[in-house]
């Protein structure tokens, strides 16, 4: 059930074609989708399905790039969140930095920003060369 302004997808989509014209992305908090939205500066409404996706969502909130919500949200509250996010200005991410790290390093960065830094160990780096 899709309309001219709303797309529901049950199969993979070409995000590089869709996201540049999107006003809002609603998703479960997967790292790939979150990164695509950040790169394309699309606000995100995240319904996390597990702890990893909750931490990704917290990173998105910390970056002022979206909000986390729960599937039990009241319809009026959901509508208000969608309205506040649709067309909201999203800061331009540092794309060059994002392209030089692995998915694991990107997730580690989100985790460090989302959790108490005293409980996190920095990732071990191998000496280059």
JSON list of C-alpha atoms in Angstrom, two decimals:
[
{"chain": "A", "resi": 1, "resn": "UNK", "atom": "CA", "xyz": [0.00, 0.00, 0.00]},
{"chain": "A", "resi": 2, "resn": "UNK", "atom": "CA", "xyz": [1.91, 3.03, -1.25]},
{"chain": "A", "resi": 3, "resn": "UNK", "atom": "CA", "xyz": [0.74, 6.46, -2.32]},
{"chain": "A", "resi": 4, "resn": "UNK", "atom": "CA", "xyz": [2.32, 9.32, -4.24]},
{"chain": "A", "resi": 5, "resn": "UNK", "atom": "CA", "xyz": [3.82, 10.70, -1.00]},
{"chain": "A", "resi": 6, "resn": "UNK", "atom": "CA", "xyz": [4.27, 7.52, 1.04]},
{"chain": "A", "resi": 7, "resn": "UNK", "atom": "CA", "xyz": [6.24, 4.38, 0.15]},
{"chain": "A", "resi": 8, "resn": "UNK", "atom": "CA", "xyz": [5.97, 1.08, 2.01]},
{"chain": "A", "resi": 9, "resn": "UNK", "atom": "CA", "xyz": [8.55, -1.50, 0.96]},
{"chain": "A", "resi": 10, "resn": "UNK", "atom": "CA", "xyz": [8.70, -5.21, 1.67]},
{"chain": "A", "resi": 11, "resn": "UNK", "atom": "CA", "xyz": [11.71, -5.83, -0.57]},
{"chain": "A", "resi": 12, "resn": "UNK", "atom": "CA", "xyz": [15.10, -4.17, -1.04]},
{"chain": "A", "resi": 13, "resn": "UNK", "atom": "CA", "xyz": [15.12, -0.69, -2.56]},
{"chain": "A", "resi": 14, "resn": "UNK", "atom": "CA", "xyz": [17.77, 1.33, -4.37]},
{"chain": "A", "resi": 15, "resn": "UNK", "atom": "CA", "xyz": [18.41, 3.85, -1.59]},
{"chain": "A", "resi": 16, "resn": "UNK", "atom": "CA", "xyz": [20.78, 5.95, -3.69]},
{"chain": "A", "resi": 17, "resn": "UNK", "atom": "CA", "xyz": [17.83, 6.73, -5.98]},
{"chain": "A", "resi": 18, "resn": "UNK", "atom": "CA", "xyz": [15.12, 7.16, -3.32]},
{"chain": "A", "resi": 19, "resn": "UNK", "atom": "CA", "xyz": [16.74, 8.99, -0.41]},
{"chain": "A", "resi": 20, "resn": "UNK", "atom": "CA", "xyz": [17.85, 12.20, -2.16]},
{"chain": "A", "resi": 21, "resn": "UNK", "atom": "CA", "xyz": [14.17, 13.15, -2.58]},
{"chain": "A", "resi": 22, "resn": "UNK", "atom": "CA", "xyz": [12.90, 11.72, 0.73]},
{"chain": "A", "resi": 23, "resn": "UNK", "atom": "CA", "xyz": [11.61, 14.00, 3.50]},
{"chain": "A", "resi": 24, "resn": "UNK", "atom": "CA", "xyz": [11.64, 11.30, 6.20]},
{"chain": "A", "resi": 25, "resn": "UNK", "atom": "CA", "xyz": [12.77, 7.69, 6.62]},
{"chain": "A", "resi": 26, "resn": "UNK", "atom": "CA", "xyz": [10.99, 5.40, 9.08]},
{"chain": "A", "resi": 27, "resn": "UNK", "atom": "CA", "xyz": [12.99, 2.26, 9.84]},
{"chain": "A", "resi": 28, "resn": "UNK", "atom": "CA", "xyz": [14.10, -0.24, 12.49]},
{"chain": "A", "resi": 29, "resn": "UNK", "atom": "CA", "xyz": [17.53, 1.27, 13.18]},
{"chain": "A", "resi": 30, "resn": "UNK", "atom": "CA", "xyz": [19.78, -0.85, 11.00]},
{"chain": "A", "resi": 31, "resn": "UNK", "atom": "CA", "xyz": [23.25, 0.63, 10.61]},
{"chain": "A", "resi": 32, "resn": "UNK", "atom": "CA", "xyz": [23.16, 0.54, 6.81]},
{"chain": "A", "resi": 33, "resn": "UNK", "atom": "CA", "xyz": [19.88, 2.43, 6.54]},
{"chain": "A", "resi": 34, "resn": "UNK", "atom": "CA", "xyz": [20.94, 4.89, 9.24]},
{"chain": "A", "resi": 35, "resn": "UNK", "atom": "CA", "xyz": [24.19, 5.64, 7.40]},
{"chain": "A", "resi": 36, "resn": "UNK", "atom": "CA", "xyz": [22.42, 6.07, 4.04]},
{"chain": "A", "resi": 37, "resn": "UNK", "atom": "CA", "xyz": [20.02, 8.53, 5.67]},
{"chain": "A", "resi": 38, "resn": "UNK", "atom": "CA", "xyz": [22.89, 10.46, 7.30]},
{"chain": "A", "resi": 39, "resn": "UNK", "atom": "CA", "xyz": [24.76, 10.70, 4.00]},
{"chain": "A", "resi": 40, "resn": "UNK", "atom": "CA", "xyz": [21.60, 11.97, 2.25]},
{"chain": "A", "resi": 41, "resn": "UNK", "atom": "CA", "xyz": [20.60, 14.22, 5.19]},
{"chain": "A", "resi": 42, "resn": "UNK", "atom": "CA", "xyz": [17.20, 12.54, 5.57]},
{"chain": "A", "resi": 43, "resn": "UNK", "atom": "CA", "xyz": [15.56, 12.80, 9.03]},
{"chain": "A", "resi": 44, "resn": "UNK", "atom": "CA", "xyz": [14.97, 9.41, 10.64]},
{"chain": "A", "resi": 45, "resn": "UNK", "atom": "CA", "xyz": [12.21, 8.02, 12.83]},
{"chain": "A", "resi": 46, "resn": "UNK", "atom": "CA", "xyz": [13.54, 4.81, 14.31]},
{"chain": "A", "resi": 47, "resn": "UNK", "atom": "CA", "xyz": [11.57, 1.92, 15.82]},
{"chain": "A", "resi": 48, "resn": "UNK", "atom": "CA", "xyz": [14.47, -0.16, 17.23]},
{"chain": "A", "resi": 49, "resn": "UNK", "atom": "CA", "xyz": [13.95, -3.92, 17.29]},
{"chain": "A", "resi": 50, "resn": "UNK", "atom": "CA", "xyz": [16.92, -4.89, 19.49]},
{"chain": "A", "resi": 51, "resn": "UNK", "atom": "CA", "xyz": [19.71, -3.39, 21.61]},
{"chain": "A", "resi": 52, "resn": "UNK", "atom": "CA", "xyz": [22.07, -2.79, 18.67]},
{"chain": "A", "resi": 53, "resn": "UNK", "atom": "CA", "xyz": [19.41, -0.82, 16.81]},
{"chain": "A", "resi": 54, "resn": "UNK", "atom": "CA", "xyz": [18.55, 1.12, 19.95]},
{"chain": "A", "resi": 55, "resn": "UNK", "atom": "CA", "xyz": [22.19, 2.17, 20.24]},
{"chain": "A", "resi": 56, "resn": "UNK", "atom": "CA", "xyz": [22.26, 3.18, 16.57]},
{"chain": "A", "resi": 57, "resn": "UNK", "atom": "CA", "xyz": [19.08, 5.19, 17.21]},
{"chain": "A", "resi": 58, "resn": "UNK", "atom": "CA", "xyz": [20.69, 6.94, 20.17]},
{"chain": "A", "resi": 59, "resn": "UNK", "atom": "CA", "xyz": [23.60, 7.87, 17.95]},
{"chain": "A", "resi": 60, "resn": "UNK", "atom": "CA", "xyz": [21.16, 9.30, 15.40]},
{"chain": "A", "resi": 61, "resn": "UNK", "atom": "CA", "xyz": [19.41, 11.30, 18.14]},
{"chain": "A", "resi": 62, "resn": "UNK", "atom": "CA", "xyz": [22.78, 12.55, 19.46]},
{"chain": "A", "resi": 63, "resn": "UNK", "atom": "CA", "xyz": [23.61, 13.75, 15.95]},
{"chain": "A", "resi": 64, "resn": "UNK", "atom": "CA", "xyz": [20.27, 15.62, 15.80]},
{"chain": "A", "resi": 65, "resn": "UNK", "atom": "CA", "xyz": [19.40, 13.54, 12.75]},
{"chain": "A", "resi": 66, "resn": "UNK", "atom": "CA", "xyz": [16.25, 11.82, 14.01]},
{"chain": "A", "resi": 67, "resn": "UNK", "atom": "CA", "xyz": [14.26, 10.37, 16.87]},
{"chain": "A", "resi": 68, "resn": "UNK", "atom": "CA", "xyz": [13.71, 6.97, 18.49]},
{"chain": "A", "resi": 69, "resn": "UNK", "atom": "CA", "xyz": [10.21, 5.80, 19.31]},
{"chain": "A", "resi": 70, "resn": "UNK", "atom": "CA", "xyz": [8.42, 2.67, 20.47]},
{"chain": "A", "resi": 71, "resn": "UNK", "atom": "CA", "xyz": [5.88, 0.60, 18.57]},
{"chain": "A", "resi": 72, "resn": "UNK", "atom": "CA", "xyz": [3.34, 1.28, 21.32]},
{"chain": "A", "resi": 73, "resn": "UNK", "atom": "CA", "xyz": [3.33, 5.02, 20.64]},
{"chain": "A", "resi": 74, "resn": "UNK", "atom": "CA", "xyz": [-0.08, 6.71, 20.54]},
{"chain": "A", "resi": 75, "resn": "UNK", "atom": "CA", "xyz": [-1.23, 7.77, 17.07]},
{"chain": "A", "resi": 76, "resn": "UNK", "atom": "CA", "xyz": [-1.34, 11.48, 18.00]},
{"chain": "A", "resi": 77, "resn": "UNK", "atom": "CA", "xyz": [2.22, 11.34, 19.37]},
{"chain": "A", "resi": 78, "resn": "UNK", "atom": "CA", "xyz": [3.43, 9.49, 16.27]},
{"chain": "A", "resi": 79, "resn": "UNK", "atom": "CA", "xyz": [1.83, 12.09, 14.00]},
{"chain": "A", "resi": 80, "resn": "UNK", "atom": "CA", "xyz": [3.50, 14.89, 15.99]},
{"chain": "A", "resi": 81, "resn": "UNK", "atom": "CA", "xyz": [6.91, 13.20, 15.67]},
{"chain": "A", "resi": 82, "resn": "UNK", "atom": "CA", "xyz": [6.48, 12.71, 11.92]},
{"chain": "A", "resi": 83, "resn": "UNK", "atom": "CA", "xyz": [5.41, 16.33, 11.51]},
{"chain": "A", "resi": 84, "resn": "UNK", "atom": "CA", "xyz": [8.37, 17.62, 13.54]},
{"chain": "A", "resi": 85, "resn": "UNK", "atom": "CA", "xyz": [10.87, 15.55, 11.56]},
{"chain": "A", "resi": 86, "resn": "UNK", "atom": "CA", "xyz": [9.52, 15.96, 8.03]},
{"chain": "A", "resi": 87, "resn": "UNK", "atom": "CA", "xyz": [11.70, 18.46, 6.28]},
{"chain": "A", "resi": 88, "resn": "UNK", "atom": "CA", "xyz": [13.75, 19.16, 9.40]},
{"chain": "A", "resi": 89, "resn": "UNK", "atom": "CA", "xyz": [17.25, 20.43, 8.59]},
{"chain": "A", "resi": 90, "resn": "UNK", "atom": "CA", "xyz": [19.84, 17.72, 9.21]},
{"chain": "A", "resi": 91, "resn": "UNK", "atom": "CA", "xyz": [23.49, 18.66, 9.73]},
{"chain": "A", "resi": 92, "resn": "UNK", "atom": "CA", "xyz": [25.82, 17.64, 6.91]},
{"chain": "A", "resi": 93, "resn": "UNK", "atom": "CA", "xyz": [27.91, 14.67, 8.09]},
{"chain": "A", "resi": 94, "resn": "UNK", "atom": "CA", "xyz": [31.63, 14.53, 7.44]},
{"chain": "A", "resi": 95, "resn": "UNK", "atom": "CA", "xyz": [31.37, 12.17, 4.48]},
{"chain": "A", "resi": 96, "resn": "UNK", "atom": "CA", "xyz": [35.14, 11.81, 4.06]},
{"chain": "A", "resi": 97, "resn": "UNK", "atom": "CA", "xyz": [35.46, 10.51, 7.61]},
{"chain": "A", "resi": 98, "resn": "UNK", "atom": "CA", "xyz": [32.57, 8.11, 7.11]},
{"chain": "A", "resi": 99, "resn": "UNK", "atom": "CA", "xyz": [34.14, 6.68, 3.97]},
{"chain": "A", "resi": 100, "resn": "UNK", "atom": "CA", "xyz": [37.46, 5.90, 5.62]},
{"chain": "A", "resi": 101, "resn": "UNK", "atom": "CA", "xyz": [36.16, 3.74, 8.47]},
{"chain": "A", "resi": 102, "resn": "UNK", "atom": "CA", "xyz": [34.76, 0.24, 8.49]},
{"chain": "A", "resi": 103, "resn": "UNK", "atom": "CA", "xyz": [31.18, -0.57, 9.51]},
{"chain": "A", "resi": 104, "resn": "UNK", "atom": "CA", "xyz": [32.52, -1.85, 12.84]},
{"chain": "A", "resi": 105, "resn": "UNK", "atom": "CA", "xyz": [34.37, 1.42, 13.52]},
{"chain": "A", "resi": 106, "resn": "UNK", "atom": "CA", "xyz": [31.26, 3.40, 12.60]},
{"chain": "A", "resi": 107, "resn": "UNK", "atom": "CA", "xyz": [29.14, 1.31, 14.99]},
{"chain": "A", "resi": 108, "resn": "UNK", "atom": "CA", "xyz": [31.80, 1.68, 17.69]},
{"chain": "A", "resi": 109, "resn": "UNK", "atom": "CA", "xyz": [31.65, 5.46, 17.25]},
{"chain": "A", "resi": 110, "resn": "UNK", "atom": "CA", "xyz": [27.84, 5.41, 17.64]},
{"chain": "A", "resi": 111, "resn": "UNK", "atom": "CA", "xyz": [28.12, 3.18, 20.71]},
{"chain": "A", "resi": 112, "resn": "UNK", "atom": "CA", "xyz": [30.69, 5.46, 22.32]},
{"chain": "A", "resi": 113, "resn": "UNK", "atom": "CA", "xyz": [28.47, 8.50, 21.79]},
{"chain": "A", "resi": 114, "resn": "UNK", "atom": "CA", "xyz": [25.38, 6.64, 23.05]},
{"chain": "A", "resi": 115, "resn": "UNK", "atom": "CA", "xyz": [26.76, 5.03, 26.21]},
{"chain": "A", "resi": 116, "resn": "UNK", "atom": "CA", "xyz": [28.65, 6.10, 29.27]},
{"chain": "A", "resi": 117, "resn": "UNK", "atom": "CA", "xyz": [32.19, 6.59, 27.93]},
{"chain": "A", "resi": 118, "resn": "UNK", "atom": "CA", "xyz": [33.68, 5.27, 31.18]},
{"chain": "A", "resi": 119, "resn": "UNK", "atom": "CA", "xyz": [32.22, 1.84, 30.40]},
{"chain": "A", "resi": 120, "resn": "UNK", "atom": "CA", "xyz": [33.56, 1.73, 26.84]},
{"chain": "A", "resi": 121, "resn": "UNK", "atom": "CA", "xyz": [37.05, 0.74, 25.73]},
{"chain": "A", "resi": 122, "resn": "UNK", "atom": "CA", "xyz": [38.37, 2.45, 22.61]},
{"chain": "A", "resi": 123, "resn": "UNK", "atom": "CA", "xyz": [38.84, 0.10, 19.67]},
{"chain": "A", "resi": 124, "resn": "UNK", "atom": "CA", "xyz": [42.31, -1.36, 19.37]},
{"chain": "A", "resi": 125, "resn": "UNK", "atom": "CA", "xyz": [44.20, -0.03, 16.38]},
{"chain": "A", "resi": 126, "resn": "UNK", "atom": "CA", "xyz": [46.84, -2.05, 14.58]},
{"chain": "A", "resi": 127, "resn": "UNK", "atom": "CA", "xyz": [50.01, -0.14, 13.78]},
{"chain": "A", "resi": 128, "resn": "UNK", "atom": "CA", "xyz": [50.07, 0.89, 10.14]},
{"chain": "A", "resi": 129, "resn": "UNK", "atom": "CA", "xyz": [52.91, -0.05, 7.90]}
]
